[in-house]
Amino acid sequence: GAGVSQSPSNKVTEKGKDVELRCDPISGHTALYWYRQRLGQGLEFLIYFQGNSAPDKSGLPSDRFSAERTGESVSTLTIQRTQQEDSAVYLCASSPQLEGGGQAFFGQGTRLTVV
Amino acid sequence: GQSLEQPSEVTAVEGAIVQINCTYQTSGFYGLSWYQQHDGGAPTFLSYNALDGLEETGRFSSFLSRSDSYGYLLLQELQMKDSASYFCAVRAVNQGGKLIFGQGTELSVKP
């Protein structure tokens, strides 16, 4: 596709359920990022992929959060046993190469609401 | 580690010029980027400074001084549609290229 695609755009789930968020990066982009953004807040780094390896998982808030990426393609962020504090917009971004340009392209995000 | 600091909010009037500063502490980075985010929208790329100096893109300019660990985004001829949050970001060298964002500056443009 032309841009980064995330699905679902909105997700309402009950506390304690597992959710899976999907990100389709721009074709050919090697770097992929996940961020969490609470209402009125900044971008909280979660995890970064270079290809299908994750050099930095330091932002994952707890062991309930995990992410994987298939090759240089789709990534999924899984949150197990969701809690109300997990409610936020989850943003995915991809970037064409490691050093050049500094430009990351963001998807529209998945708005997660845990009730 | 890396950290970036920005003012939390700035207010200006239509037609004016506003400067949003970003100071950082980092052991090495590839360059300083700026992103714009409107309410309910996704962040969009505005500019990138790989080298010291000024980069100009239309009404927006961005500046970097590595020796001062400082950069800024300059918005000229402000328009109401410029009301948004603005984030500076660096791609860290020693963390595999992780893209790290500041907390953002909320710009309000008044008529």
Short mmCIF file of C-alpha atoms in Angstrom, two decimals:
data_model
loop_
_atom_site.label_atom_id
_atom_site.label_comp_id
_atom_site.label_asym_id
_atom_site.label_seq_id
_atom_site.Cartn_x
_atom_site.Cartn_y
_atom_site.Cartn_z
CA GLY A 1 0.00 0.00 0.00
CA ALA A 2 0.90 3.66 -0.15
CA GLY A 3 1.31 4.16 3.58
CA VAL A 4 1.58 2.41 6.91
CA SER A 5 -1.63 0.55 7.66
CA GLN A 6 -2.79 -0.40 11.14
CA SER A 7 -5.70 -2.56 12.14
CA PRO A 8 -8.08 -2.43 13.80
CA SER A 9 -8.49 1.34 13.93
CA ASN A 10 -10.50 1.02 17.14
CA LYS A 11 -10.69 -1.79 19.64
CA VAL A 12 -12.81 -2.04 22.77
CA THR A 13 -12.02 -4.99 24.96
CA GLU A 14 -12.88 -6.25 28.40
CA LYS A 15 -10.30 -6.18 31.13
CA GLY A 16 -8.38 -9.44 31.21
CA LYS A 17 -8.80 -10.26 27.51
CA ASP A 18 -5.90 -10.53 25.07
CA VAL A 19 -5.66 -8.21 22.05
CA GLU A 20 -3.56 -8.29 18.93
CA LEU A 21 -2.73 -5.16 16.98
CA ARG A 22 -1.44 -5.31 13.45
CA CYS A 23 0.88 -3.06 11.47
CA ASP A 24 1.61 -3.26 7.74
CA PRO A 25 4.64 -1.08 7.03
CA ILE A 26 5.50 0.56 3.74
CA SER A 27 6.99 -2.05 1.42
CA GLY A 28 10.78 -2.09 1.59
CA HIS A 29 11.05 -0.30 4.92
CA THR A 30 13.48 -2.16 7.12
CA ALA A 31 12.85 -0.33 10.40
CA LEU A 32 9.54 -0.62 12.25
CA TYR A 33 8.57 1.06 15.52
CA TRP A 34 5.73 0.74 17.99
CA TYR A 35 4.76 3.64 20.25
CA ARG A 36 2.03 4.18 22.80
CA GLN A 37 0.35 7.55 23.18
CA ARG A 38 -2.01 8.31 26.03
CA LEU A 39 -4.44 11.19 25.69
CA GLY A 40 -2.60 14.49 25.62
CA GLN A 41 0.76 12.82 26.15
CA GLY A 42 3.89 12.25 24.12
CA LEU A 43 5.06 9.20 22.20
CA GLU A 44 6.18 6.41 24.51
CA PHE A 45 8.63 4.07 22.80
CA LEU A 46 7.69 0.39 23.04
CA ILE A 47 9.83 -1.65 20.64
CA TYR A 48 11.88 -1.29 17.50
CA PHE A 49 12.54 -3.83 14.72
CA GLN A 50 15.34 -3.80 12.21
CA GLY A 51 14.24 -6.42 9.73
CA ASN A 52 12.70 -9.16 11.83
CA SER A 53 15.04 -8.75 14.78
CA ALA A 54 14.32 -6.45 17.70
CA PRO A 55 17.48 -4.61 18.83
CA ASP A 56 15.55 -2.75 21.49
CA LYS A 57 12.62 -4.07 23.51
CA SER A 58 13.34 -1.82 26.46
CA GLY A 59 10.09 0.11 26.16
CA LEU A 60 7.71 -2.81 26.60
CA PRO A 61 5.93 -1.94 29.86
CA SER A 62 5.56 -5.46 31.20
CA ASP A 63 5.73 -9.12 30.25
CA ARG A 64 2.10 -8.86 29.16
CA PHE A 65 3.35 -7.03 26.06
CA SER A 66 5.07 -8.81 23.19
CA ALA A 67 5.69 -8.10 19.53
CA GLU A 68 6.92 -9.94 16.50
CA ARG A 69 7.65 -9.16 12.90
CA THR A 70 7.69 -11.42 9.87
CA GLY A 71 10.68 -10.63 7.68
CA GLU A 72 10.53 -6.98 6.68
CA SER A 73 6.77 -7.05 6.62
CA VAL A 74 3.86 -7.25 9.00
CA SER A 75 4.28 -6.76 12.73
CA THR A 76 1.88 -7.65 15.51
CA LEU A 77 1.78 -6.23 19.01
CA THR A 78 0.05 -8.50 21.51
CA ILE A 79 -1.19 -7.41 24.90
CA GLN A 80 -2.23 -10.22 27.21
CA ARG A 81 -4.62 -9.89 30.13
CA THR A 82 -5.37 -6.28 29.28
CA GLN A 83 -5.68 -3.71 32.07
CA GLN A 84 -7.43 -0.36 32.05
CA GLU A 85 -4.09 1.44 32.06
CA ASP A 86 -3.38 -0.13 28.66
CA SER A 87 -6.02 2.16 27.14
CA ALA A 88 -4.21 4.39 24.65
CA VAL A 89 -3.51 4.89 20.97
CA TYR A 90 -0.89 2.46 19.69
CA LEU A 91 1.08 3.92 16.79
CA CYS A 92 3.25 2.06 14.35
CA ALA A 93 5.87 3.72 12.15
CA SER A 94 8.26 2.47 9.49
CA SER A 95 11.43 3.91 8.06
CA PRO A 96 13.30 3.08 4.85
CA GLN A 97 16.80 2.72 6.26
CA LEU A 98 18.73 3.02 9.44
CA GLU A 99 20.70 6.23 9.03
CA GLY A 100 19.32 8.18 6.18
CA GLY A 101 16.81 10.98 6.20
CA GLY A 102 15.48 10.50 9.69
CA GLN A 103 11.97 10.25 8.30
CA ALA A 104 9.53 7.80 9.83
CA PHE A 105 6.07 7.28 8.40
CA PHE A 106 3.27 6.69 10.88
CA GLY A 107 0.05 4.76 10.60
CA GLN A 108 -3.19 6.22 11.90
CA GLY A 109 -2.95 4.13 15.04
CA THR A 110 -5.17 1.71 16.91
CA ARG A 111 -7.25 3.28 19.65
CA LEU A 112 -7.50 0.67 22.40
CA THR A 113 -10.10 1.03 25.13
CA VAL A 114 -10.11 -1.46 27.99
CA VAL A 115 -13.39 -1.48 29.92
CA GLY B 1 20.84 7.32 27.47
CA GLN B 2 18.97 9.92 25.52
CA SER B 3 16.48 12.56 26.57
CA LEU B 4 14.94 15.48 24.72
CA GLU B 5 13.31 18.50 26.32
CA GLN B 6 10.77 20.83 24.77
CA PRO B 7 8.43 23.46 26.20
CA SER B 8 5.05 21.89 26.90
CA GLU B 9 3.03 24.62 25.22
CA VAL B 10 3.43 27.78 23.17
CA THR B 11 0.81 30.34 22.14
CA ALA B 12 1.13 32.78 19.25
CA VAL B 13 -1.10 34.86 16.99
CA GLU B 14 -1.88 34.39 13.33
CA GLY B 15 0.80 35.82 11.06
CA ALA B 16 3.47 35.78 13.75
CA ILE B 17 6.71 33.81 13.97
CA VAL B 18 7.23 31.19 16.65
CA GLN B 19 10.29 29.17 17.64
CA ILE B 20 10.02 25.81 19.40
CA ASN B 21 13.22 24.75 21.09
CA CYS B 22 14.56 21.27 21.70
CA THR B 23 17.51 20.52 23.94
CA TYR B 24 18.86 17.04 24.17
CA GLN B 25 21.22 14.81 26.04
CA THR B 26 22.50 11.96 23.94
CA SER B 27 25.72 10.10 23.47
CA GLY B 28 25.32 10.05 19.70
CA PHE B 29 22.64 10.43 17.10
CA TYR B 30 22.23 10.56 13.36
CA GLY B 31 20.22 13.74 13.19
CA LEU B 32 17.36 15.78 14.63
CA SER B 33 13.86 15.46 13.18
CA TRP B 34 10.62 17.34 13.72
CA TYR B 35 7.10 15.95 13.50
CA GLN B 36 3.67 17.58 13.57
CA GLN B 37 0.59 15.96 15.07
CA HIS B 38 -2.91 17.36 14.90
CA ASP B 39 -5.51 16.25 17.44
CA GLY B 40 -6.66 12.74 16.60
CA GLY B 41 -4.13 12.38 13.81
CA ALA B 42 -0.87 10.59 13.25
CA PRO B 43 2.50 12.33 13.53
CA THR B 44 3.78 13.55 10.17
CA PHE B 45 7.37 14.34 9.27
CA LEU B 46 8.30 18.02 8.89
CA SER B 47 12.08 18.30 8.65
CA TYR B 48 15.42 16.70 9.37
CA ASN B 49 18.82 18.15 10.24
CA ALA B 50 21.74 15.77 9.75
CA LEU B 51 24.29 18.59 9.94
CA ASP B 52 24.56 21.80 11.91
CA GLY B 53 22.78 24.75 10.42
CA LEU B 54 19.44 25.80 9.09
CA GLU B 55 17.13 23.77 6.84
CA GLU B 56 14.26 25.64 5.22
CA THR B 57 11.08 24.11 3.87
CA GLY B 58 8.53 26.74 2.96
CA ARG B 59 7.19 28.46 6.08
CA PHE B 60 9.01 25.98 8.33
CA SER B 61 12.71 26.00 9.13
CA SER B 62 14.72 23.81 11.46
CA PHE B 63 18.09 24.42 13.06
CA LEU B 64 20.65 22.19 14.71
CA SER B 65 23.77 22.93 16.74
CA ARG B 66 25.46 19.74 17.91
CA SER B 67 28.05 21.65 19.94
CA ASP B 68 25.22 23.26 21.94
CA SER B 69 23.03 20.11 22.03
CA TYR B 70 20.23 22.30 20.77
CA GLY B 71 17.82 22.61 17.93
CA TYR B 72 14.68 24.51 17.07
CA LEU B 73 11.75 24.57 14.72
CA LEU B 74 10.80 27.97 13.35
CA LEU B 75 7.31 28.53 12.00
CA GLN B 76 6.69 31.72 10.04
CA GLU B 77 3.48 33.41 8.89
CA LEU B 78 1.51 31.34 11.36
CA GLN B 79 -1.87 30.07 10.28
CA MET B 80 -4.70 28.67 12.38
CA LYS B 81 -4.09 25.24 10.85
CA ASP B 82 -0.62 25.24 12.42
CA SER B 83 -2.23 24.63 15.81
CA ALA B 84 -0.93 21.17 16.66
CA SER B 85 1.66 19.35 18.74
CA TYR B 86 5.26 19.43 17.55
CA PHE B 87 7.78 16.77 18.49
CA CYS B 88 11.53 16.71 18.10
CA ALA B 89 13.18 13.31 17.69
CA VAL B 90 16.61 11.74 17.38
CA ARG B 91 17.73 8.40 16.01
CA ALA B 92 20.23 7.02 18.51
CA VAL B 93 23.53 5.64 17.23
CA ASN B 94 24.33 3.36 20.13
CA GLN B 95 20.86 1.89 20.48
CA GLY B 96 20.61 0.36 17.04
CA GLY B 97 18.98 3.40 15.54
CA LYS B 98 16.00 3.68 17.89
CA LEU B 99 13.92 6.78 17.16
CA ILE B 100 13.34 8.71 20.38
CA PHE B 101 10.82 11.53 20.73
CA GLY B 102 10.56 14.52 23.01
CA GLN B 103 7.33 15.02 24.97
CA GLY B 104 5.97 17.47 22.43
CA THR B 105 5.04 21.14 22.36
CA GLU B 106 1.41 22.09 21.94
CA LEU B 107 1.17 25.17 19.73
CA SER B 108 -1.99 27.24 19.88
CA VAL B 109 -2.44 29.85 17.17
CA LYS B 110 -4.91 32.59 18.08
CA PRO B 111 -6.68 34.90 15.62
#
